[in-house]
C-alpha positions as a LaTeX table, in Angstrom:
\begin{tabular}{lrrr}
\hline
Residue & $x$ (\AA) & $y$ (\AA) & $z$ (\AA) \\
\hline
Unk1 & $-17.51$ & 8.00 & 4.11 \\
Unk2 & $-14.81$ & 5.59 & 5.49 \\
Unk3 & $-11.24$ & 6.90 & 6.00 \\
Unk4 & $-8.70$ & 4.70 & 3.61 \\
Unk5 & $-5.16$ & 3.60 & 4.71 \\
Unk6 & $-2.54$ & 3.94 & 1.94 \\
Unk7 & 0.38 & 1.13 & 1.92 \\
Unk8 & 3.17 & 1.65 & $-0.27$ \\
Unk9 & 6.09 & $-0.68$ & $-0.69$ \\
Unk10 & 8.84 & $-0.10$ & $-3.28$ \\
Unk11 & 9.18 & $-3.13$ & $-5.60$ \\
Unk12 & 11.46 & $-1.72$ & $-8.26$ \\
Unk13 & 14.15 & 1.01 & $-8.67$ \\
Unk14 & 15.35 & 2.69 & $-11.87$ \\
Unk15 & 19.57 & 1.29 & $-13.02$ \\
Unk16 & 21.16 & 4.15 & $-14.38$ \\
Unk17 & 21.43 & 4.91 & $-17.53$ \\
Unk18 & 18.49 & 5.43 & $-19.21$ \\
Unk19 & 15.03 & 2.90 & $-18.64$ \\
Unk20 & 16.58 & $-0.06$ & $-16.84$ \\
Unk21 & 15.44 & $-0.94$ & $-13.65$ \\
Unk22 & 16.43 & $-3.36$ & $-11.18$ \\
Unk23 & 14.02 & $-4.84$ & $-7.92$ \\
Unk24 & 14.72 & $-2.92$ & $-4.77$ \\
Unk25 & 16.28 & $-5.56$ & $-2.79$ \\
Unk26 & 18.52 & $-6.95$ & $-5.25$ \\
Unk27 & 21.19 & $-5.73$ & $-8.12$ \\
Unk28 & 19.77 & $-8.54$ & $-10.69$ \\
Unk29 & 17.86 & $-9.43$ & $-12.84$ \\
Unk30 & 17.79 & $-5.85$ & $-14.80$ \\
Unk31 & 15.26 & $-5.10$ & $-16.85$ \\
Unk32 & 15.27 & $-3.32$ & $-19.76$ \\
Unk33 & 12.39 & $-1.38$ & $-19.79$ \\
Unk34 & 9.38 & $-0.63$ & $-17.05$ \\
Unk35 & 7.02 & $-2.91$ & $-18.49$ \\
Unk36 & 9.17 & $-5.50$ & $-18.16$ \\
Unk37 & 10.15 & $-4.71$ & $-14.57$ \\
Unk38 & 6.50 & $-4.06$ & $-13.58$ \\
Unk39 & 5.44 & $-7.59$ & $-15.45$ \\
Unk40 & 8.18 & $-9.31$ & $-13.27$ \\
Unk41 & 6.44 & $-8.09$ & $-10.03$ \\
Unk42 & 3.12 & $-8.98$ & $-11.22$ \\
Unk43 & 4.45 & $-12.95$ & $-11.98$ \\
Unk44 & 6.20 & $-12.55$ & $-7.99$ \\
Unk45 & 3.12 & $-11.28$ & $-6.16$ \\
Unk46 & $-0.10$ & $-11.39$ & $-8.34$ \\
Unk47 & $-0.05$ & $-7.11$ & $-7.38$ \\
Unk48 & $-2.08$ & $-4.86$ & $-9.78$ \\
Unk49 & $-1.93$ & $-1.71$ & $-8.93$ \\
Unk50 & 1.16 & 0.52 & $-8.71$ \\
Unk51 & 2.59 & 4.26 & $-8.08$ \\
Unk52 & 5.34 & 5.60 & $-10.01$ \\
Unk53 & 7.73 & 7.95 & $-8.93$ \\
Unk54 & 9.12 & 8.47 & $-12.07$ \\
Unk55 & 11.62 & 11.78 & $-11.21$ \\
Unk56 & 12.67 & 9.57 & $-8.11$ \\
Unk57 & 13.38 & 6.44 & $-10.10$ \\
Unk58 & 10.95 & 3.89 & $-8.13$ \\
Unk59 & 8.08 & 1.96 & $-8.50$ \\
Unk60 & 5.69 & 0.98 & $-5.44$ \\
Unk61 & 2.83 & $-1.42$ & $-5.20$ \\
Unk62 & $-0.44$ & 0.02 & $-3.97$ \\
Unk63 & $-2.66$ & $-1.31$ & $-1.12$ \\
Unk64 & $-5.78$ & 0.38 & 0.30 \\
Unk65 & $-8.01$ & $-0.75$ & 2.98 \\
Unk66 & $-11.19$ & 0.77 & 4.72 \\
Unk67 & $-10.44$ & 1.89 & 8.18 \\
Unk68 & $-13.20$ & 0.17 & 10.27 \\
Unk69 & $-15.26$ & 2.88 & 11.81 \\
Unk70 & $-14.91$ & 3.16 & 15.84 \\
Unk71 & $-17.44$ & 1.89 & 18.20 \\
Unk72 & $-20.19$ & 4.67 & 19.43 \\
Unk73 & $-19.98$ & 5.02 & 22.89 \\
Unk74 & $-22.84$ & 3.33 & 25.20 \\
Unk75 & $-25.66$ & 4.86 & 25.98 \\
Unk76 & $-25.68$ & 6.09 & 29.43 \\
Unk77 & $-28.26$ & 4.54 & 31.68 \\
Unk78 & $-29.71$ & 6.07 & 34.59 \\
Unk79 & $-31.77$ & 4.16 & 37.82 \\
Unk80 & $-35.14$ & 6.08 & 38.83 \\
Unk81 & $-32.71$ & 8.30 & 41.24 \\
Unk82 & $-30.99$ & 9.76 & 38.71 \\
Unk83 & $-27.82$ & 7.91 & 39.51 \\
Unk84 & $-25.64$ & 6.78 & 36.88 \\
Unk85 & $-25.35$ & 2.42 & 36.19 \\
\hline
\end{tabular}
């Protein structure tokens, strides 16, 4: 089974108080609820899946990619005197 490597980046944090959130690099727009936030991100970067760390106030988008499996080593070839090539 191939290994996976997890990318998260953090798209959108929660605006105190209550469900208003705001994108992490910027104060505005704010959105009023987490669909609306999450819908804005969606129109921005075509992303469809996300984590939500909803005790820590942030949203993330998801990426996972197959890590390639490494190269077997060469078989080792010996000449008729045993010697290695």
């Amino acid at each position: 089974m191939a290994e996976k490597d997890i990318q998260l980046k953090q798209v959108l944090k929660r605006f105190p108080p209550g469900d208003r959130w705001t994108p992490t690099e910027a104060e505005q727009p704010v959105f009023s609820s987490l669909t609306e936030g999450i819908e804005w991100v969606f129109q921005k970067t075509q992303e469809r899946d996300y984590v939500i760390k909803a005790a820590d106030g942030k949203v993330y988008t998801y990426h996972e990619y197959d890590i390639a499996e490494p190269e077997p080593e060469p078989i080792k070839t010996f000449n008729l005197y045993g010697e290695y090539e």
